[in-house]
Coordinates of C-alpha atoms in Angstrom, one line a residue:
M226 CA 5.8 11.5 -15.2
T227 CA 8.3 14.5 -16.7
F228 CA 9.9 17.2 -15.3
A229 CA 9.9 21.0 -16.5
A230 CA 12.0 23.2 -14.6
H231 CA 10.3 23.5 -11.2
L232 CA 7.1 21.9 -12.4
L233 CA 5.8 18.5 -12.2
V234 CA 3.8 17.7 -15.5
S235 CA 1.0 15.2 -14.8
T236 CA 0.3 12.9 -17.6
N237 CA -2.5 10.4 -18.6
P238 CA -1.0 6.9 -18.9
S239 CA -4.4 5.8 -20.5
D240 CA -4.4 8.3 -23.2
D241 CA -1.0 8.3 -24.5
Y242 CA 0.7 10.5 -21.8
A243 CA -1.6 13.6 -22.8
V244 CA -0.7 16.1 -20.4
L245 CA -3.6 16.7 -17.4
G246 CA -1.8 19.6 -15.7
E247 CA 1.5 21.3 -14.4
V248 CA 1.9 21.8 -10.5
P249 CA 4.7 23.8 -9.1
C250 CA 7.3 21.9 -7.1
S251 CA 7.7 22.9 -3.4
T252 CA 10.9 25.0 -2.8
P253 CA 13.0 24.5 0.0
D254 CA 11.6 27.6 1.9
E255 CA 8.1 26.2 1.3
V256 CA 9.0 22.6 2.8
Q257 CA 10.4 24.3 5.7
A258 CA 7.5 26.5 6.1
A259 CA 5.1 23.5 5.9
V260 CA 7.1 22.0 8.9
D261 CA 7.4 25.2 10.7
A262 CA 3.5 25.5 10.5
A263 CA 3.0 21.9 11.6
R264 CA 5.3 22.6 14.5
A265 CA 3.4 25.9 15.6
A266 CA 0.2 23.8 15.3
Q267 CA 0.8 20.9 17.3
P268 CA 0.7 21.9 20.8
G269 CA -2.8 23.3 20.2
W270 CA -3.8 20.4 18.5
A271 CA -2.6 17.9 20.9
G272 CA -4.4 19.9 23.7
L273 CA -7.8 19.4 22.3
S274 CA -9.8 16.7 23.5
L275 CA -9.8 13.3 21.6
Q276 CA -13.4 14.1 20.9
Q277 CA -12.6 17.5 19.6
R278 CA -10.0 16.1 17.2
S279 CA -12.2 13.4 16.1
A280 CA -14.9 16.0 15.1
A281 CA -12.3 17.9 13.0
V282 CA -11.0 14.6 11.2
E283 CA -14.7 13.7 10.6
S284 CA -15.4 17.4 9.1
F285 CA -12.2 16.4 6.7
T286 CA -14.0 13.0 6.1
A287 CA -17.3 14.7 5.1
V288 CA -15.6 17.1 2.8
C289 CA -13.8 14.2 1.0
E290 CA -17.4 12.5 0.9
Q291 CA -18.9 15.3 -0.8
H292 CA -15.9 15.4 -3.4
A293 CA -15.7 11.7 -3.7
E294 CA -16.2 11.5 -7.4
Q295 CA -14.0 14.3 -8.3
I296 CA -11.2 12.4 -6.3
N297 CA -12.2 9.2 -8.2
Q298 CA -11.9 10.8 -11.4
L299 CA -8.7 12.6 -10.9
I300 CA -7.3 9.2 -9.5
A301 CA -8.3 7.1 -12.6
A302 CA -7.0 9.8 -14.8
E303 CA -3.7 10.4 -13.2
T304 CA -2.7 6.9 -12.2
G305 CA -4.6 4.6 -14.6
R306 CA -6.6 3.1 -11.7
P307 CA -9.9 1.7 -13.3
I308 CA -12.7 4.0 -12.1
R309 CA -14.7 1.2 -10.7
N310 CA -12.0 0.0 -8.6
T311 CA -10.8 3.6 -7.6
R312 CA -14.2 4.2 -6.1
G313 CA -14.1 1.1 -4.0
G314 CA -10.8 2.6 -2.6
T315 CA -12.0 5.7 -1.9
T316 CA -15.2 4.3 -0.1
A317 CA -12.6 2.3 2.0
G318 CA -10.6 5.2 2.9
L319 CA -13.7 7.1 4.2
D320 CA -14.7 3.9 6.1
Y321 CA -11.3 3.7 7.8
L322 CA -11.1 7.3 8.6
R323 CA -14.7 6.9 10.4
R324 CA -13.7 3.9 12.4
Y325 CA -10.4 5.0 13.5
S326 CA -11.9 7.7 15.8
D327 CA -13.7 4.7 17.8
L328 CA -10.3 2.6 17.8
A329 CA -8.4 5.8 19.1
A330 CA -10.6 5.9 22.4
R331 CA -9.5 2.1 22.9
Y332 CA -6.0 2.2 22.0
L333 CA -5.0 5.6 23.3
E334 CA -6.8 5.2 26.6
P335 CA -4.1 5.2 29.5
H336 CA -4.1 1.8 31.5
I337 CA -2.8 0.8 34.9
S338 CA 0.5 -1.6 34.3
A339 CA 1.1 -1.7 37.9
Q340 CA -0.3 -1.1 41.5
D341 CA -0.1 -1.8 45.2
E342 CA -1.5 -0.2 48.2
H343 CA 1.2 2.6 47.9
L344 CA 1.0 3.6 44.2
V345 CA -0.5 3.2 40.8
Q346 CA 1.4 3.2 37.8
R347 CA -0.3 4.0 34.4
I348 CA 0.9 3.9 31.0
H349 CA 0.1 6.9 28.7
R350 CA 0.2 7.4 24.9
E351 CA 1.5 10.9 23.8
P352 CA 2.1 12.3 20.2
W353 CA 5.5 12.3 18.7
G354 CA 4.7 15.8 17.3
V355 CA 5.4 16.5 13.6
I356 CA 5.3 13.4 11.4
A357 CA 6.6 13.6 7.7
V358 CA 4.2 11.2 5.8
I359 CA 5.4 10.1 2.4
C360 CA 3.3 8.0 0.3
P361 CA 3.0 6.0 -3.1
W362 CA 0.7 7.1 -6.1
N363 CA -1.3 3.4 -6.3
F364 CA -3.8 4.0 -3.4
P365 CA -3.9 7.8 -2.9
F366 CA -6.9 8.6 -0.7
L367 CA -6.5 5.3 1.1
N368 CA -3.0 6.0 1.9
V369 CA -3.9 9.3 3.1
A370 CA -6.5 7.5 5.5
W371 CA -4.0 4.9 6.7
S372 CA -1.1 7.1 7.2
C373 CA -2.8 10.3 8.2
G374 CA -6.2 9.6 10.2
P375 CA -4.5 7.7 13.4
A376 CA -1.6 10.3 13.4
L377 CA -3.9 13.2 13.6
L378 CA -6.5 11.5 16.2
A379 CA -3.4 10.8 18.5
G380 CA -2.6 14.5 18.5
N381 CA 0.4 14.6 16.0
T382 CA 0.4 17.3 12.8
V383 CA 1.2 15.9 9.5
V384 CA 3.2 17.2 6.5
Y385 CA 2.2 15.0 3.7
K386 CA 4.1 14.3 0.3
N387 CA 2.4 12.1 -2.2
S388 CA 4.2 10.5 -5.2
E389 CA 5.6 13.0 -8.1
E390 CA 3.5 10.5 -10.4
N391 CA 0.1 12.2 -9.0
P392 CA 0.6 15.7 -7.9
L393 CA -3.0 16.8 -9.0
F394 CA -4.3 14.5 -6.5
T395 CA -2.0 16.4 -3.9
Q396 CA -2.9 19.7 -5.2
L397 CA -6.7 18.8 -4.5
L398 CA -6.1 17.2 -1.1
A399 CA -4.8 20.6 0.2
R400 CA -7.9 22.0 -1.1
L401 CA -10.3 19.5 0.8
V402 CA -8.1 20.2 3.9
A403 CA -8.8 23.7 3.6
Q404 CA -12.5 23.3 3.2
S405 CA -12.7 21.3 6.5
D406 CA -12.4 22.2 10.2
L407 CA -8.8 20.9 10.6
P408 CA -6.9 23.9 11.9
A409 CA -4.3 25.7 10.0
G410 CA -1.0 23.7 10.1
V411 CA -2.6 20.3 11.1
L412 CA -2.5 18.7 7.8
T413 CA -0.3 20.2 5.4
T414 CA 1.0 19.1 1.8
V415 CA 4.3 19.7 -0.2
I416 CA 4.6 18.7 -3.6
G417 CA 7.6 17.0 -5.7
G418 CA 10.0 14.0 -6.1
A419 CA 13.0 12.6 -4.3
Q420 CA 14.7 16.0 -3.5
V421 CA 11.4 17.4 -1.9
G422 CA 11.0 13.9 0.2
H423 CA 14.9 14.5 1.4
L424 CA 14.2 17.9 2.3
L425 CA 11.0 17.2 4.3
V426 CA 12.6 14.4 6.3
T427 CA 15.5 16.5 7.4
S428 CA 13.5 19.7 8.1
G429 CA 13.0 18.9 12.0
V430 CA 10.2 16.6 11.8
D431 CA 9.7 13.9 14.8
K432 CA 9.0 11.1 13.1
I433 CA 8.9 9.5 9.3
T434 CA 6.1 7.4 7.9
F435 CA 6.9 5.9 4.3
T436 CA 5.0 3.8 2.1
G437 CA 7.2 2.9 -1.2
S438 CA 10.2 1.1 -2.7
V439 CA 12.7 -0.8 -0.7
E440 CA 15.6 1.4 -2.0
T441 CA 14.2 4.6 -0.8
G442 CA 13.0 3.0 2.4
R443 CA 16.4 1.9 3.3
A444 CA 17.9 5.7 2.3
L445 CA 14.9 7.1 4.6
T446 CA 15.7 4.7 7.4
A447 CA 19.3 5.8 7.3
L448 CA 18.5 9.4 7.3
A449 CA 16.1 8.9 10.4
A450 CA 18.8 6.9 12.0
Q451 CA 21.1 9.8 11.5
Q452 CA 18.6 12.3 13.2
F453 CA 17.6 9.8 15.8
I454 CA 14.2 9.8 15.1
P455 CA 11.6 7.0 14.4
I456 CA 10.4 5.6 11.2
T457 CA 7.8 3.2 9.9
T458 CA 7.9 1.8 6.6
E459 CA 5.9 -0.3 4.4
L460 CA 8.0 -1.4 1.4
G461 CA 7.6 -3.7 -1.4
G462 CA 6.3 -7.5 -1.5
S463 CA 6.5 -10.6 -3.6
S464 CA 3.6 -12.2 -1.8
P465 CA 3.4 -15.9 -2.7
G466 CA 0.1 -17.9 -3.1
L467 CA 0.0 -21.5 -2.5
V468 CA -2.6 -23.7 -3.9
F469 CA -2.6 -27.2 -2.4
Q470 CA -4.0 -30.4 -4.0
D471 CA -7.1 -30.7 -1.7
V472 CA -8.8 -27.5 -3.5
E473 CA -11.0 -27.9 -6.5
V474 CA -9.8 -25.9 -9.6
S475 CA -12.9 -24.1 -10.4
E476 CA -14.0 -20.9 -12.2
E477 CA -14.4 -19.3 -8.6
L478 CA -10.9 -20.2 -7.5
A479 CA -9.5 -18.8 -10.9
H480 CA -11.4 -15.6 -10.7
D481 CA -10.2 -15.1 -6.9
I482 CA -6.5 -15.8 -7.8
F483 CA -6.7 -13.7 -11.1
W484 CA -7.9 -10.6 -9.1
K485 CA -5.6 -11.1 -6.2
R486 CA -2.8 -10.8 -8.7
F487 CA -4.0 -8.5 -11.5
L488 CA -6.4 -5.9 -9.9
H489 CA -4.9 -2.4 -10.7
S490 CA -2.8 -4.4 -13.3
G491 CA -0.7 -5.9 -10.5
Q492 CA 0.4 -2.6 -8.9
I493 CA -0.4 -3.6 -5.3
C494 CA 2.1 -4.3 -2.6
D495 CA 0.2 -7.2 -1.1
A496 CA -0.6 -8.7 -4.4
I497 CA -0.1 -12.4 -4.9
K498 CA 3.3 -12.0 -7.3
R499 CA 4.3 -15.7 -7.4
L500 CA 1.8 -18.6 -7.8
I501 CA 3.2 -22.0 -6.1
V502 CA 0.9 -24.9 -7.1
H503 CA 0.7 -28.5 -6.6
E504 CA 1.9 -30.3 -9.6
S505 CA -1.5 -32.1 -10.1
L506 CA -3.3 -28.7 -10.5
A507 CA -0.8 -26.8 -12.3
Q508 CA -2.1 -27.6 -15.9
P509 CA -5.8 -27.0 -15.3
L510 CA -5.3 -24.0 -13.0
T511 CA -3.2 -22.5 -15.4
H512 CA -5.6 -23.1 -18.2
A513 CA -8.2 -21.6 -16.2
L514 CA -6.5 -18.4 -15.3
V515 CA -6.0 -18.0 -19.1
E516 CA -9.6 -18.0 -19.4
V517 CA -10.2 -15.5 -17.0
A518 CA -7.7 -13.1 -18.6
A519 CA -9.2 -13.4 -22.0
R520 CA -12.6 -12.1 -20.6
Q521 CA -11.1 -8.7 -19.3
R522 CA -11.4 -5.6 -21.2
L523 CA -8.1 -3.5 -21.3
G524 CA -8.7 0.0 -21.7
D525 CA -9.1 3.7 -20.5
A526 CA -9.1 3.7 -16.7
R527 CA -12.0 6.6 -17.0
E528 CA -14.5 4.1 -18.8
E529 CA -17.0 2.3 -16.8
S530 CA -16.4 -0.8 -19.0
T531 CA -12.7 -1.1 -18.3
D532 CA -11.5 -4.1 -16.4
L533 CA -7.6 -3.4 -16.6
G534 CA -6.2 -0.1 -16.9
P535 CA -2.7 0.9 -18.1
L536 CA 0.5 0.8 -15.7
V537 CA 1.1 4.4 -14.0
A538 CA 4.1 5.3 -16.3
H539 CA 6.1 4.3 -19.4
R540 CA 9.0 3.3 -17.2
Q541 CA 6.9 0.8 -15.4
V542 CA 6.1 -0.8 -18.6
Q543 CA 9.6 -0.6 -19.7
R544 CA 10.7 -2.8 -16.3
I545 CA 8.2 -5.2 -16.8
E546 CA 9.2 -5.7 -20.4
E547 CA 12.6 -6.1 -19.2
Q548 CA 11.6 -8.7 -16.3
V549 CA 9.5 -11.0 -19.0
A550 CA 12.4 -10.9 -21.7
D551 CA 14.8 -12.2 -19.1
A552 CA 12.4 -14.9 -18.0
L553 CA 11.9 -16.0 -21.7
E554 CA 15.5 -15.9 -22.4
R555 CA 16.0 -18.3 -19.7
G556 CA 13.2 -20.5 -20.8
A557 CA 9.9 -19.4 -19.5
T558 CA 6.8 -20.1 -21.4
V559 CA 4.0 -17.2 -22.0
H560 CA 0.5 -18.6 -21.7
C561 CA -1.2 -15.2 -22.5
G562 CA 0.0 -11.7 -22.8
G563 CA 3.8 -10.7 -22.7
R564 CA 3.4 -7.9 -24.7
R565 CA 1.8 -4.4 -25.2
P566 CA -1.6 -4.7 -26.5
E567 CA -2.3 -3.4 -30.2
G568 CA -4.7 -0.3 -30.6
L569 CA -4.1 1.3 -27.3
R570 CA -1.7 4.2 -26.8
G571 CA -0.5 4.7 -23.2
A572 CA 1.4 2.8 -20.5
Y573 CA -0.4 -0.6 -21.4
Y574 CA 0.8 -4.1 -21.0
E575 CA -1.6 -7.1 -21.3
P576 CA -2.0 -9.4 -18.2
T577 CA 1.0 -12.1 -18.7
I578 CA 0.8 -15.7 -17.3
L579 CA 4.2 -17.6 -17.1
T580 CA 5.5 -21.2 -16.5
G581 CA 8.8 -22.7 -16.5
I582 CA 9.9 -20.4 -14.0
T583 CA 13.4 -20.9 -12.2
P584 CA 14.8 -19.2 -9.3
D585 CA 17.6 -17.1 -11.2
M586 CA 14.8 -15.3 -13.4
R587 CA 13.9 -11.5 -12.4
V588 CA 10.4 -12.3 -12.3
W589 CA 11.0 -14.8 -9.3
R590 CA 14.1 -12.6 -7.6
E591 CA 12.6 -9.1 -7.9
E592 CA 9.1 -7.6 -7.0
T593 CA 7.0 -7.7 -10.4
F594 CA 5.0 -4.5 -9.7
G595 CA 2.7 -4.8 -12.9
P596 CA 0.6 -7.4 -14.8
V597 CA 2.8 -10.6 -14.4
L598 CA 2.2 -13.9 -12.8
P599 CA 4.8 -16.5 -12.5
I600 CA 3.7 -20.3 -11.6
V601 CA 5.7 -22.6 -10.1
T602 CA 4.9 -26.2 -9.1
F603 CA 5.6 -28.3 -5.9
T604 CA 5.2 -32.1 -4.8
T605 CA 5.4 -31.8 -0.8
E606 CA 4.3 -29.1 1.8
Q607 CA 7.7 -28.7 2.8
E608 CA 8.8 -27.9 -0.7
A609 CA 5.8 -25.3 -1.0
L610 CA 7.1 -23.6 1.9
Q611 CA 10.6 -23.3 0.8
L612 CA 9.5 -21.8 -2.5
A613 CA 7.3 -19.4 -0.7
N614 CA 9.9 -18.1 1.8
D615 CA 12.6 -18.0 -1.2
T616 CA 12.3 -14.2 -1.3
T617 CA 14.0 -11.0 0.4
Y618 CA 10.4 -9.7 1.0
G619 CA 7.9 -11.0 3.8
L620 CA 4.6 -8.7 3.4
S621 CA 1.8 -11.3 3.0
A622 CA 1.2 -14.8 1.7
Y623 CA -2.2 -16.7 0.9
V624 CA -2.7 -20.3 1.3
F625 CA -5.3 -22.1 -0.7
T626 CA -6.6 -25.2 1.2
N627 CA -9.3 -26.7 2.9
D628 CA -7.5 -28.7 5.3
A629 CA -7.3 -26.5 8.6
D630 CA -4.2 -28.3 10.1
R631 CA -2.4 -27.7 6.9
F632 CA -3.3 -24.2 6.9
A633 CA -1.9 -23.6 10.5
R634 CA 1.4 -25.3 9.8
C635 CA 1.9 -22.9 6.6
A636 CA 0.8 -19.9 8.6
Q637 CA 3.4 -20.7 11.1
A638 CA 6.0 -21.5 8.5
L639 CA 5.7 -18.3 6.4
R640 CA 8.1 -15.5 7.1
V641 CA 5.6 -12.7 6.4
G642 CA 3.6 -10.0 8.3
G643 CA 0.1 -11.7 7.3
V644 CA -1.3 -14.9 6.1
G645 CA -5.0 -15.4 4.5
Q646 CA -6.4 -18.5 3.8
G647 CA -7.5 -18.3 0.2
T648 CA -7.9 -14.6 -0.5
T649 CA -9.5 -13.8 2.7
S650 CA -8.7 -10.2 3.5
I651 CA -6.1 -9.4 6.0
F652 CA -7.0 -5.8 6.2
D653 CA -9.0 -4.3 8.9
P654 CA -8.7 -1.1 11.0
N655 CA -8.3 -3.2 14.1
S656 CA -5.7 -5.4 12.6
P657 CA -1.9 -4.5 12.0
F658 CA -0.5 -4.5 8.5
G659 CA 3.3 -4.7 7.7
G660 CA 6.0 -7.0 6.7
W661 CA 9.0 -8.8 7.8
K662 CA 12.3 -8.8 6.1
A663 CA 12.7 -6.4 3.2
S664 CA 9.1 -5.5 3.4
G665 CA 9.4 -2.9 5.9
L666 CA 9.8 -1.9 9.8
G667 CA 6.7 -1.4 11.9
R668 CA 2.9 -1.5 11.6
T669 CA -0.1 0.6 10.6
N670 CA -3.5 0.1 11.6
G671 CA -4.8 -1.9 15.0
E672 CA -3.4 -1.3 18.4
E673 CA 0.4 -1.4 16.9
G674 CA -0.4 1.1 14.4
F675 CA -1.7 3.7 17.1
H676 CA 1.3 2.7 19.3
A677 CA 3.8 3.4 16.3
I678 CA 2.5 7.0 16.2
T679 CA 2.9 7.9 19.8
Q680 CA 5.3 7.7 22.3
T681 CA 4.9 5.7 25.7
K682 CA 4.8 7.7 29.1
L683 CA 4.9 6.1 32.3
I684 CA 3.1 8.1 35.3
A685 CA 3.3 6.9 38.9
T686 CA 0.8 8.6 41.5
Q687 CA 0.6 7.8 45.2
R688 CA -2.7 6.4 46.6

């Protein structure tokens, strides 16, 4: 992404950064106007019944479904996410939006906390008011569903800012909102980079929801504290995958691990970013993963035959190159990849598998937000857990074992927000998602997610 005056220039990372379009950044007055519109709309929106709000959100969902392929093609072009995978993300977002309506009725319903012959105490959930939502580029539509759906159903209004990497998507989102039955001001958008984000969160909002980097998350948390408003953050991850000796090295296992790491060229927060393998399986599993990598087609994200697309921007390629170069200088071995592919012009980097990893290497200490998988070995379960927890992050972990007792021990010992047995999904609208340590504060989805976007009010009545 490049900036020209007060424009965001959207480029195609699959096609030598060809310009897709230019979008004006929101001015300070426009940011404040968006917040003011959300403030004016919020009482009326909250005053509707949940059924009425659900109907309006469903109308937005239906409009998005009608334009799903337009959404998909734009995401693929603007972010480099392969079109087949993009479609899956949009479908999931539509499903989440629809399922949230049923969950809202359950999780927002007042309930009795105490009672006797004289009184009844009930806990009510009420909206915060205006929520500033800032999201990244890697799951554009799904992020809208996760961050905006429950907030809107609970009676909040939302001012939404997506990453500066895909301003055309934000522009399209605004048009889709306008075609729906959502009242004016209930879901508004602003466009820009860090400066616009700063303006948004300091323009009188009642809560911040942020998904993105640790550095930005810390800065926004400080701004929230200064204003004494709440914030929910879902930040980076360096999720471990632990492979124990009781599993069989098979093509299916290698396939599952490969895609849990390399889907969307590894640009996923909860992807396996460090593979921790029992020493008896390291050689055959590494070989099997290299074979899977060799079968994937790297190319233009808009083409149906593409398995792996580019990274989102040139700067992401440069960072991955620096991390891999650091590993090689310190003694790591490349089994595949480790370079930009020949014959492709754009933000491409080959799927890369490294062994000989040591704790001082950047690929171990930092989040690798790209197609790089470092592999380390262990001898004992205790050693595996120590390696897994050797990170400032704590988003998720995946344990490959057929031993139920071992999985239970590992799940308890891992300092993360979610643990899956193998690549079992840890995602569902009913289940909270979020991280420990530097991976964030608070949760989205599930009962905890609905409670994060509402305030608690106790009402005591006489019998």
